[in-house]
Each structure stands twice: as structure tokens, then as C-alpha cells.
Short mmCIF file of C-alpha atoms and ligand atoms in Angstrom, two decimals:
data_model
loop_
_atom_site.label_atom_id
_atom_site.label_comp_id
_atom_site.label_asym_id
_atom_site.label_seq_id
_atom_site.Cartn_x
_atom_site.Cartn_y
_atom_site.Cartn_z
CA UNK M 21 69.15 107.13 86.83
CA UNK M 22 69.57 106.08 90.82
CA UNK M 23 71.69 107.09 93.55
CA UNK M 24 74.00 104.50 93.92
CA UNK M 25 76.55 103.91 96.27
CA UNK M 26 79.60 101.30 95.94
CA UNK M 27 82.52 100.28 98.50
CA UNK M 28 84.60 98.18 99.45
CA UNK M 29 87.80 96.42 101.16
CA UNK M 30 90.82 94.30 100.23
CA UNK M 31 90.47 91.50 102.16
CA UNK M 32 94.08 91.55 103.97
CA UNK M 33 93.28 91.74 107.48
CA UNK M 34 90.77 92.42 110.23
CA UNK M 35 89.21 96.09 109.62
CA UNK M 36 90.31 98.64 112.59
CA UNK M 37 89.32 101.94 113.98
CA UNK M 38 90.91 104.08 111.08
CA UNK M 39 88.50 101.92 108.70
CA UNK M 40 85.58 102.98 111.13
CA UNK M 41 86.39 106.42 111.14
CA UNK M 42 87.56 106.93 107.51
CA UNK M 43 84.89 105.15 106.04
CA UNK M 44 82.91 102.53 108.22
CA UNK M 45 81.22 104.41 110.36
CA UNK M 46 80.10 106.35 107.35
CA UNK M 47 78.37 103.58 105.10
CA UNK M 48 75.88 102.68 108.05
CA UNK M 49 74.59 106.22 108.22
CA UNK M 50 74.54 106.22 104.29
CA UNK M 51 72.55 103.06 104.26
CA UNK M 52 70.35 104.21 107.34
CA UNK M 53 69.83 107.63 105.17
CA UNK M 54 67.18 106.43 102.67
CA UNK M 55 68.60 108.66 100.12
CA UNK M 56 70.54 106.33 98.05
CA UNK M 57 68.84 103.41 96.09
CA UNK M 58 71.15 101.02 96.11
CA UNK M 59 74.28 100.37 98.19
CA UNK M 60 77.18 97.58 97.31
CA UNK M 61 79.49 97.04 99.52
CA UNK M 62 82.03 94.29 98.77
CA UNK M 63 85.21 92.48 99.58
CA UNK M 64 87.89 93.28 97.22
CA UNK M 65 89.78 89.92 96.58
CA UNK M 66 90.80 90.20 93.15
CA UNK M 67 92.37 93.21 93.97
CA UNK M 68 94.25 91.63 97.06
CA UNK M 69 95.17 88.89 95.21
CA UNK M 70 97.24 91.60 92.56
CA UNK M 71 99.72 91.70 95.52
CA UNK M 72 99.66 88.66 97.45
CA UNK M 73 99.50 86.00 94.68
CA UNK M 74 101.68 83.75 96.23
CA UNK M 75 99.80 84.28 99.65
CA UNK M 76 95.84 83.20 99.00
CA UNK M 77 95.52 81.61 102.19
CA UNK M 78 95.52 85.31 103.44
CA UNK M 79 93.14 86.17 101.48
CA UNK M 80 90.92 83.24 101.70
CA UNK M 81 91.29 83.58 105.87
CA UNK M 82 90.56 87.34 105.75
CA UNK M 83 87.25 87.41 103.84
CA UNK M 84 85.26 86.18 106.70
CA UNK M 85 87.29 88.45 108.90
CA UNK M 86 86.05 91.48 107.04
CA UNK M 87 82.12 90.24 106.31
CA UNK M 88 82.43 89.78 110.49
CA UNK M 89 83.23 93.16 110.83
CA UNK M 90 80.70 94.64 108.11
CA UNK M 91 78.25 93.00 110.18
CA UNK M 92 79.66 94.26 113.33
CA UNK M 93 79.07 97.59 111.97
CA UNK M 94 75.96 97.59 111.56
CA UNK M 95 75.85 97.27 108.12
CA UNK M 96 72.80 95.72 106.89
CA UNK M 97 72.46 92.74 104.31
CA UNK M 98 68.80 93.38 104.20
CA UNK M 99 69.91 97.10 102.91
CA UNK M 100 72.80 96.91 101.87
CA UNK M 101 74.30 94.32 99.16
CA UNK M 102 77.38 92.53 100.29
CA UNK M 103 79.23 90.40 97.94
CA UNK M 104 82.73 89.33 96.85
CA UNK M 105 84.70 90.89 93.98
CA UNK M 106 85.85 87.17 92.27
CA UNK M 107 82.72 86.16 92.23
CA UNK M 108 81.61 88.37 89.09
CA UNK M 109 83.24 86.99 86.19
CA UNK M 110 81.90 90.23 84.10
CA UNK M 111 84.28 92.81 86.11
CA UNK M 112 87.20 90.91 84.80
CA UNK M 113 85.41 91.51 81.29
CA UNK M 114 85.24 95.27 81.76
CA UNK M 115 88.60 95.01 82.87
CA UNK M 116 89.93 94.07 79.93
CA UNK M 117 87.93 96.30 77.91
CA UNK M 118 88.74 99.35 80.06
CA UNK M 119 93.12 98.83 79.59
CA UNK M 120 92.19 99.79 75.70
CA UNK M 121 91.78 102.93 77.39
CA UNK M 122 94.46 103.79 79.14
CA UNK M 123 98.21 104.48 78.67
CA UNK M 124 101.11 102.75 80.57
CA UNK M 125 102.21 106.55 81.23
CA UNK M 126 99.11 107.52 82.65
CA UNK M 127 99.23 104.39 85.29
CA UNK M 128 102.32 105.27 86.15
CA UNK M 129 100.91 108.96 87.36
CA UNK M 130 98.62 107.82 89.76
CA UNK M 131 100.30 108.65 92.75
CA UNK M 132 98.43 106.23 95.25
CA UNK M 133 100.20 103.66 92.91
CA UNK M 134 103.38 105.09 92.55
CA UNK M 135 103.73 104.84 96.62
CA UNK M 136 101.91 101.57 97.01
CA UNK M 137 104.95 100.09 94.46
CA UNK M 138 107.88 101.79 96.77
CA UNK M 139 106.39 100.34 99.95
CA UNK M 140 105.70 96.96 98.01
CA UNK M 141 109.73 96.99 96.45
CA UNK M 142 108.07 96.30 93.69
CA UNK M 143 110.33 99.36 91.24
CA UNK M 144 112.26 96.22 89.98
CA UNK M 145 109.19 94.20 88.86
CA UNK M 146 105.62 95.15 89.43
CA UNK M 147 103.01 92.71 88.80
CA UNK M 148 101.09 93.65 85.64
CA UNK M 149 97.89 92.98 87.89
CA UNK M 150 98.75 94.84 90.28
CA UNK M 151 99.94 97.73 87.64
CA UNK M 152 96.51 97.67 86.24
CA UNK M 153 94.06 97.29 89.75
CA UNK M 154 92.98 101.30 89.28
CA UNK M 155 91.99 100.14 85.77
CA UNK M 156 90.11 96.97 87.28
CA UNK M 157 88.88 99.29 90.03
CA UNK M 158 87.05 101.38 87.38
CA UNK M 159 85.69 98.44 86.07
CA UNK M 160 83.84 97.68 89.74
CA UNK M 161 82.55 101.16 89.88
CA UNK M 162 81.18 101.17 86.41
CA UNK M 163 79.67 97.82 86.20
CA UNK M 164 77.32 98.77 89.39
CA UNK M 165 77.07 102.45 87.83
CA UNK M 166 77.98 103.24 91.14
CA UNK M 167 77.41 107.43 91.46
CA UNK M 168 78.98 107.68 95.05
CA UNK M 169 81.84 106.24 96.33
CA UNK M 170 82.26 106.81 99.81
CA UNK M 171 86.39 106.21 100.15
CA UNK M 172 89.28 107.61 101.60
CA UNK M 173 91.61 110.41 100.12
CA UNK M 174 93.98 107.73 99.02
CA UNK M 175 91.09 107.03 96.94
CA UNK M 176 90.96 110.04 94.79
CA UNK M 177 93.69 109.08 92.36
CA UNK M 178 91.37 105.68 91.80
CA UNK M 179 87.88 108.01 91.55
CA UNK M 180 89.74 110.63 89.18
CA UNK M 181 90.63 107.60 86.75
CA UNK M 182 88.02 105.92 86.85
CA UNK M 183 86.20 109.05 85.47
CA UNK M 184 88.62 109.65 82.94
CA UNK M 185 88.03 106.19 81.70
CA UNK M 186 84.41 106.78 82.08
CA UNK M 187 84.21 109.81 79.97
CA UNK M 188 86.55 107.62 77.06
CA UNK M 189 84.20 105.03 77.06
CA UNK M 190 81.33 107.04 76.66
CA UNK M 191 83.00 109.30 74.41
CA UNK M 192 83.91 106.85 71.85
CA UNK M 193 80.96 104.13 72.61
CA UNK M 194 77.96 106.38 73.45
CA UNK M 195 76.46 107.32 76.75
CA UNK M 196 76.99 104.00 78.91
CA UNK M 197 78.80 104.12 81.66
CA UNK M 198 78.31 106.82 84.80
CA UNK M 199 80.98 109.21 85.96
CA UNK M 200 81.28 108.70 89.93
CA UNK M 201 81.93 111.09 92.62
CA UNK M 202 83.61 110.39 95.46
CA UNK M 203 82.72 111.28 99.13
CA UNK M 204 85.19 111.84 101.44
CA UNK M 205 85.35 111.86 105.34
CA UNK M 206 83.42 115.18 106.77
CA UNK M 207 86.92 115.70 108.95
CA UNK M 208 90.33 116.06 108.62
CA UNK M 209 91.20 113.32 111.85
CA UNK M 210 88.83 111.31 109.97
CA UNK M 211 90.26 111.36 106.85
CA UNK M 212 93.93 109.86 108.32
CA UNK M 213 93.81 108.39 111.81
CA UNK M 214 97.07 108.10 113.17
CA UNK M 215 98.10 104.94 114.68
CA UNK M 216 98.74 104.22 118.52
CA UNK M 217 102.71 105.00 117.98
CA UNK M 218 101.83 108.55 116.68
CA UNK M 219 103.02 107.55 113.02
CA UNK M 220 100.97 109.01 110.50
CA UNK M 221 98.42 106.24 109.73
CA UNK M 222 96.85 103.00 111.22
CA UNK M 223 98.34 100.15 109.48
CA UNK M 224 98.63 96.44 109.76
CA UNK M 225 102.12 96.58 108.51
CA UNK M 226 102.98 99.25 111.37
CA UNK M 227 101.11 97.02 114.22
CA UNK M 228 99.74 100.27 115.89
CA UNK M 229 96.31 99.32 115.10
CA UNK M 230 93.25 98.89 117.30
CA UNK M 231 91.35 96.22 115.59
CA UNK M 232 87.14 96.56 116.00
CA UNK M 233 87.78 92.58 117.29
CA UNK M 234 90.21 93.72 119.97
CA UNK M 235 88.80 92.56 123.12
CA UNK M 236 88.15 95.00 126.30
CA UNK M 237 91.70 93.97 127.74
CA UNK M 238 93.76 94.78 124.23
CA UNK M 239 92.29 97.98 123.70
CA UNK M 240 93.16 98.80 127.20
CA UNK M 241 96.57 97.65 126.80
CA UNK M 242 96.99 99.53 123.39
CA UNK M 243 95.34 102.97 124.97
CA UNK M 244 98.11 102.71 128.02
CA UNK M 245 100.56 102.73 125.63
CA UNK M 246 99.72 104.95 123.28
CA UNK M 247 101.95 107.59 122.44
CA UNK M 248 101.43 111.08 123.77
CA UNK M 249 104.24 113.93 124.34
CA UNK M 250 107.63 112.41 125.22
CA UNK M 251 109.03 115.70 127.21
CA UNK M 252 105.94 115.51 129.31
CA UNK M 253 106.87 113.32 131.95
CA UNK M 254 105.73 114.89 135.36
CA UNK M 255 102.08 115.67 135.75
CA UNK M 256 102.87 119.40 136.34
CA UNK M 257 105.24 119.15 133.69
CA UNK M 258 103.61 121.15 130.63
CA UNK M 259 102.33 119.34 127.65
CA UNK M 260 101.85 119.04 123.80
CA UNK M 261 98.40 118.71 122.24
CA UNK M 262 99.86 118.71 118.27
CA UNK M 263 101.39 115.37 117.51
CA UNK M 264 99.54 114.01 121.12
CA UNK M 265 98.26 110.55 119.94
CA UNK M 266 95.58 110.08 122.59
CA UNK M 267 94.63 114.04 121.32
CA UNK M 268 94.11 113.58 118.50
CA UNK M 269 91.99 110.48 118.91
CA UNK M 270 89.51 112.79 121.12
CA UNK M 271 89.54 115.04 118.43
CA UNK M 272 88.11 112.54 116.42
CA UNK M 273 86.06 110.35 118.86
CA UNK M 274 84.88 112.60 121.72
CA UNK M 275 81.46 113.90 121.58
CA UNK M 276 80.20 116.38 124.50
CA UNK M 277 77.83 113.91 126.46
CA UNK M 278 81.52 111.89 127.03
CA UNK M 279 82.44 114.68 129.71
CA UNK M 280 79.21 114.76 131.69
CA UNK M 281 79.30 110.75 131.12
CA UNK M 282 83.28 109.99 132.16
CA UNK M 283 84.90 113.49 133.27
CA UNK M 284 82.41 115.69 134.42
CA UNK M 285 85.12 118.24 136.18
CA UNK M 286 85.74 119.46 132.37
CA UNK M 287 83.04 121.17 130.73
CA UNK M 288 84.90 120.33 126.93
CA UNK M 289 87.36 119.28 125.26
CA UNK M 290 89.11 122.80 124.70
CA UNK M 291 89.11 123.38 128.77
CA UNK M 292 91.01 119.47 129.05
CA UNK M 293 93.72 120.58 126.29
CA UNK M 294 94.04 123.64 127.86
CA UNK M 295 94.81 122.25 131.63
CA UNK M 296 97.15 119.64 129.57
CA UNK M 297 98.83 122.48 128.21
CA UNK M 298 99.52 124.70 131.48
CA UNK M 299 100.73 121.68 133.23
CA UNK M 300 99.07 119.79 136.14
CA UNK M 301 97.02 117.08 134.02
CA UNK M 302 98.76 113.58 133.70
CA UNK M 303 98.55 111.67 130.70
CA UNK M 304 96.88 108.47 132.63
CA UNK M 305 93.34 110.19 133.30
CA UNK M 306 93.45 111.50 129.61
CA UNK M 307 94.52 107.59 128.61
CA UNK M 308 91.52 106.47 130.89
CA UNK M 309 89.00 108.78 129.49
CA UNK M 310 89.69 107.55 126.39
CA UNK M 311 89.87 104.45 126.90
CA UNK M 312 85.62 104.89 128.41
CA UNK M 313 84.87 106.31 124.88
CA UNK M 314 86.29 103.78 122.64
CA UNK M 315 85.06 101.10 125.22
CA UNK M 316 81.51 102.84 124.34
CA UNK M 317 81.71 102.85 120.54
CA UNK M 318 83.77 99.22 120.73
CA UNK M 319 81.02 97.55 123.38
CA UNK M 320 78.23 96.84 120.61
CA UNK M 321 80.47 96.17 117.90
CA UNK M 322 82.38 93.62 119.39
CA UNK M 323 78.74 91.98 120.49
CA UNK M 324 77.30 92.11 117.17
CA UNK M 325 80.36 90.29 115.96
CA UNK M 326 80.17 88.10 118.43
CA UNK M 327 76.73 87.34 117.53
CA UNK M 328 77.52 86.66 113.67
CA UNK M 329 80.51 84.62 115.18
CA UNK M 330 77.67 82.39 115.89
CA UNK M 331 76.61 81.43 112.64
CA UNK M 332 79.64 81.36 110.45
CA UNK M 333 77.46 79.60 107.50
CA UNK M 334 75.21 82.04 107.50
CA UNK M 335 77.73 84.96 106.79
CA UNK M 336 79.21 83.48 103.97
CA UNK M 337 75.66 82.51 102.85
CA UNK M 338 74.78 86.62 103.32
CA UNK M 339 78.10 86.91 100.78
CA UNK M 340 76.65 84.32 98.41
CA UNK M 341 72.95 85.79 98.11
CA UNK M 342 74.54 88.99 97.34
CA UNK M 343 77.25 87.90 95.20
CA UNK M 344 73.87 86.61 93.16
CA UNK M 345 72.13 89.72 93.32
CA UNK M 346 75.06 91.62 92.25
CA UNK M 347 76.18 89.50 89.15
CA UNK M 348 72.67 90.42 88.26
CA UNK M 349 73.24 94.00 87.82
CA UNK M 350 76.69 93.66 86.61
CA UNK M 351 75.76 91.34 83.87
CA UNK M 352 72.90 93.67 82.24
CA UNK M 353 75.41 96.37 82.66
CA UNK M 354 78.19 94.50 80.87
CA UNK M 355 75.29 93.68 78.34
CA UNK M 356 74.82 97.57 77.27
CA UNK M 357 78.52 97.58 77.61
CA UNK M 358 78.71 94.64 74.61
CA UNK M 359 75.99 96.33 72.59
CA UNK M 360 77.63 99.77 72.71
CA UNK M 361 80.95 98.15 71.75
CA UNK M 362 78.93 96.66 68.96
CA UNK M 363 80.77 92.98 69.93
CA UNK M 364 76.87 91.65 70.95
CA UNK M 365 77.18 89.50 67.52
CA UNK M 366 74.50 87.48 67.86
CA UNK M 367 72.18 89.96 69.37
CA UNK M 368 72.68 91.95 66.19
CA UNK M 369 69.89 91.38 64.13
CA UNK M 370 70.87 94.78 62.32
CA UNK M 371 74.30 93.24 61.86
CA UNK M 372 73.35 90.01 60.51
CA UNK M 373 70.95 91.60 57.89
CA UNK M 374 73.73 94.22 56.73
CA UNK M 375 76.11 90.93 56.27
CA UNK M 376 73.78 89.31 54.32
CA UNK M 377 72.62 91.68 51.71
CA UNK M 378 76.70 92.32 51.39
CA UNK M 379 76.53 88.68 50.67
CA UNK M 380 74.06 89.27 48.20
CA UNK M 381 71.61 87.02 49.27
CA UNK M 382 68.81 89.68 49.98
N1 LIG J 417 91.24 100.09 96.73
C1 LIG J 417 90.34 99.95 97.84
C2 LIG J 417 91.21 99.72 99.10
O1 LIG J 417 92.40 99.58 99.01
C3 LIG J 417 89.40 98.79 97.69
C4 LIG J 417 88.53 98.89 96.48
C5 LIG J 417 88.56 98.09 95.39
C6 LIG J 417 87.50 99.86 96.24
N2 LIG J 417 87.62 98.45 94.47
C7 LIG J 417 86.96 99.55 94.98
C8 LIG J 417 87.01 100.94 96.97
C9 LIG J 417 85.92 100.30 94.41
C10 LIG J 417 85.98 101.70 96.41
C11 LIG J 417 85.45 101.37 95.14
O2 LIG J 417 90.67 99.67 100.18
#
């Protein structure tokens, strides 16, 4: 049995730097580590679709928009398989085999659910589809066998059920399926980065994003106006690192070589927070220095994405070939899954025999 890793994204808007942190930046070194043997990544728009049904354009318009930025990334077709969720028919199968295994009660536990349908206003009337995506989110874990899922926390509610299901199907079926593990962020500022207004995470629907398509100018903009500590307002004025937007994105971004690059007066990051905190540090050279470190991580992604920009055919050629490759695997998966289910009819040689002695003509 492989290592095998699976990922991916609902396809409802450009990816930004709380995707690179929390999970982006993350599948490059995993496919660069040579310890997994197979790596899916793919664009969830099935599961997009559960809450924008009456929007497809959106998520027709934002599955290039997310391939670009895969590729952006770094990530690798050549390594990594990239393909799009609709595209394989036989996760919609294991879908529906899957809901025989759960309980309307136990969807309505999973607490990444439970708030998704409060910010959606959906307590009146939830889609069924989008009531059942953790179900159909098993279902694209298990058809690739996947054994690592490299997600966010808000994931764990997903991972935990899909295991459950996992362990049901096997249980009643015979060893199948695999039970997968999630793998979180190393870091807690990874794990949750805030967005530019200081509001507890980076979010399209917030706007306090920095997209990984921004150009130079917008990230600029967005760093200048980042928020930082409200009562400190003259540079000797003394100020707050906890809650300090532009803080906590050093936390999470600055590396030592930055200060010997961009602000060689400070040997580290503790002796910066600590002049911030006595007083006599304004929040404009923070902003700038910054600004130099995201402008070094941002530089080659927004050129590789320029570069795929160049061949748009191509990319959604990259999504086809793998969409191929990975109906493949689902499909002999799904076949195990028929035989174990004993619904492979007439693949059931064993079957047809038993019938026809019943029959009496044996
Ligand atoms: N739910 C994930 C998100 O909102 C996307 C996703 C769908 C996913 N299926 C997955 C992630 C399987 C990991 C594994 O971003």
C-alpha cells in the first residue's frame, strides 16, 4: 500500500496568501519530498457547485483561476496529478454509496458544517448537496485511497468523517477502503492567517485578502493599510505586538536572512517587537519591511503565472490529462468497491453459478 497524498480547492475565487501559508506552500515541498507516491491535487467543483448552484458562471470562471495559481506555485503536473472533481463520474457513485452510512444526526455534528450553514443563512433550507459534501468529500479521499491529506484545521471535522465512514465500509464490506490522516500546518500563524483588517481569517467574503495575482502596486497598497495597533499613533508612542496585523504576518513570513537582506539595524525579529514595544519604531518601516518580504515570496509566483497566462490551452489541457489519469485510479477503486458490495453482477461468475443450480439447471 503507497503513500498517497490528496488535496484540493473549491473553485470560488483566486487562491491568496492564507491558502499559501495554510496549505500551498506545503504541497510543493510534499511533492518536491520524494516520499509520497502519488500526489492529487484537484479543483473541487462539485463541491462549489453544493452552494452556488444558481451561480456556475463562478465556478466555471474560477477553475482556471485556481489551476493558474497551482502552477504559480510551483506545483508540478509532471509530479503531481491535477484534475477536476466533475470530471469523475465514479466519486458521485461512492457518494451515493457512502450516505447509506451515515445518519442525518451525525451531519448535523460536524461543526465546520454547522458554521458554514449560519454564514450561508442557510438554517431555513440547506441544500441537501450541500448537507451531504463531507459525505461526498469522503468519497474523493477514498476513491484515490488517499493516506495524507494535507488541509487546514477546518478540515478535521471532514478527515474525522471520512474515517468513520471508512472504518463502516470496511467493517461491513471487508478491507477496501483506507483510513486517511490528515496533516496540518507545522504553525499556529499558519494554520489561520488573519486578514489585512486584523479579523480573524483571510476571506474573499471579508475583502482583506492579498491574492498570489495581486500585482506589485496592490500588495503595496494592501500592506499600507493594513491594520496594526490603533492607540499607537506617534512613533514614540508605545505599541502592541498581539492583535498587530503586520506582526503577526512576520511571525509567519519572516525568515532571518530578511534582516541582513531589508533591515540590517535589527539583528531579529524579537529585538524589532521589542523597540515596537518601548516606543520609538513607527509602523511605516515595519509596513515597508514587510512589504520587501512578501514582494520576495510574491516576485516568482506572480512570473510563473504570468508565464502559464501564456498558454491558457495548455492549462486546461494539464487539467484534462490528469482528469484522465485520475478516472483511472478512481475507476479500479470503485471496481473493488462494486465487488466488495457484491453489486459487480456480471463479474460474478460465483453468483451466476449459485443462481443457476438454485434454478436447478446444474
Ligand atoms: N473542502 C475543501 C475546501 O473547502 C475542498 C475539498 C474538497 C477537499 N474535497 C477535498 C480538501 C478532499 C481535501 C480533500 O477547501
Amino acid at each position: 500500500m503507497g503513500r498517497i497524498i490528496l488535496t484540493g480547492d473549491r473553485p470560488t475565487g483566486r487562491l491568496h496568501l492564507g491558502h499559501y501559508v495554510g496549505s500551498l506552500k506545503r504541497r510543493v515541498e510534499l511533492q518536491n519530498s520524494g516520499e509520497y507516491d502519488k500526489m492529487f491535487v484537484f479543483i473541487a467543483d462539485a463541491q462549489a457547485l453544493t452552494d452556488n448552484a444558481d451561480n456556475p458562471e463562478k465556478v466555471r470562471q474560477n477553475i482556471i483561476e485556481v489551476a493558474l495559481d497551482y502552477l504559480a506555485c510551483g506545483l508540478n503536473p509532471e509530479k503531481v496529478t491535477l484534475f477536476i472533481q466533475s470530471q469523475i463520474p465514479e466519486l458521485a457513485e461512492l457518494t451515493t454509496y457512502f450516505m447509506n452510512l451515515v445518519t442525518v444526526s451525525r451531519l448535523q455534528r460536524n461543526p465546520t458544517v454547522k458554521t458554514e450553514i449560519q454564514m450561508r443563512n442557510f438554517e431555513a433550507s440547506i441544500p441537501v448537496g450541500f448537507f451531504c459534501y463531507p459525505i461526498s468529500q469522503a468519497a474523493d479521499i477514498a476513491a484515490f485511497k488517499a493516506t495524507t491529506v494535507p488541509a487546514g484545521e477546518d478540515q478535521e471535522p471532514m478527515l474525522e468523517q471520512t474515517r468513520e465512514i471508512v472504518k463502516r465500509f470496511n467493517g461491513i464490506y471487508g478491507e477496501t477502503l483506507v483510513e486517511p490522516k490528515i496533516l496540518l500546518p507545522e504553525n499556529q500563524v499558519c494554520m489561520r492567517l488573519p486578514g489585512t483588517d486584523g479579523k480573524a481569517k483571510m476571506s474573499k467574503s471579508l475583502g482583506n485578502c492579498i491574492y498570489l495575482s495581486d500585482s506589485e502596486k496592490e500588495v503595496q497598497a494592501k500592506v499600507r493599510s493594513m491594520y496594526t495597533d490603533p492607540t499607537h499613533i506617534k512613533i514614540s508612542d508605545p505599541g502592541k505586538i498581539e492583535g498587530n496585523t503586520v506582526f503577526t504576518y512576520l511571525d509567519a513570513f519572516c525568515r532571518p536572512e530578511h534582516f541582513e537582506r531589508y533591515l540590517p539595524e535589527y539583528p531579529n525579529l524579537d529585538e524589532l517587537k521589542a523597540h515596537y514595544q518601548r516606543g520609538g519604531l513607527g509602523d511605516v518601516k515595519v509596513k515597508k519591511f514587510l512589504n520587501a518580504i512578501l514582494e520576495e515570496l510574491l516576485a516568482p509566483i506572480r512570473a510563473r503565472r504570468k508565464e502559464a497566462e501564456q498558454d491558457i490551452p495548455e492549462v486546461y489541457d494539464i487539467l484534462k490529462r490528469g482528469s484522465m489519469q485520475a478516472r483511472e485510479v478512481a475507476a479500479q477503486t470503485l471496481s473493488e468497491v462494486r465487488r466488495a458490495m457484491k453489486i459487480d453482477y456480471f463479474n460474478d461468475a460465483e453468483l451466476i453459478r449459485e443462481q443457476s443450480r438454485r434454478f436447478g439447471q446444474e
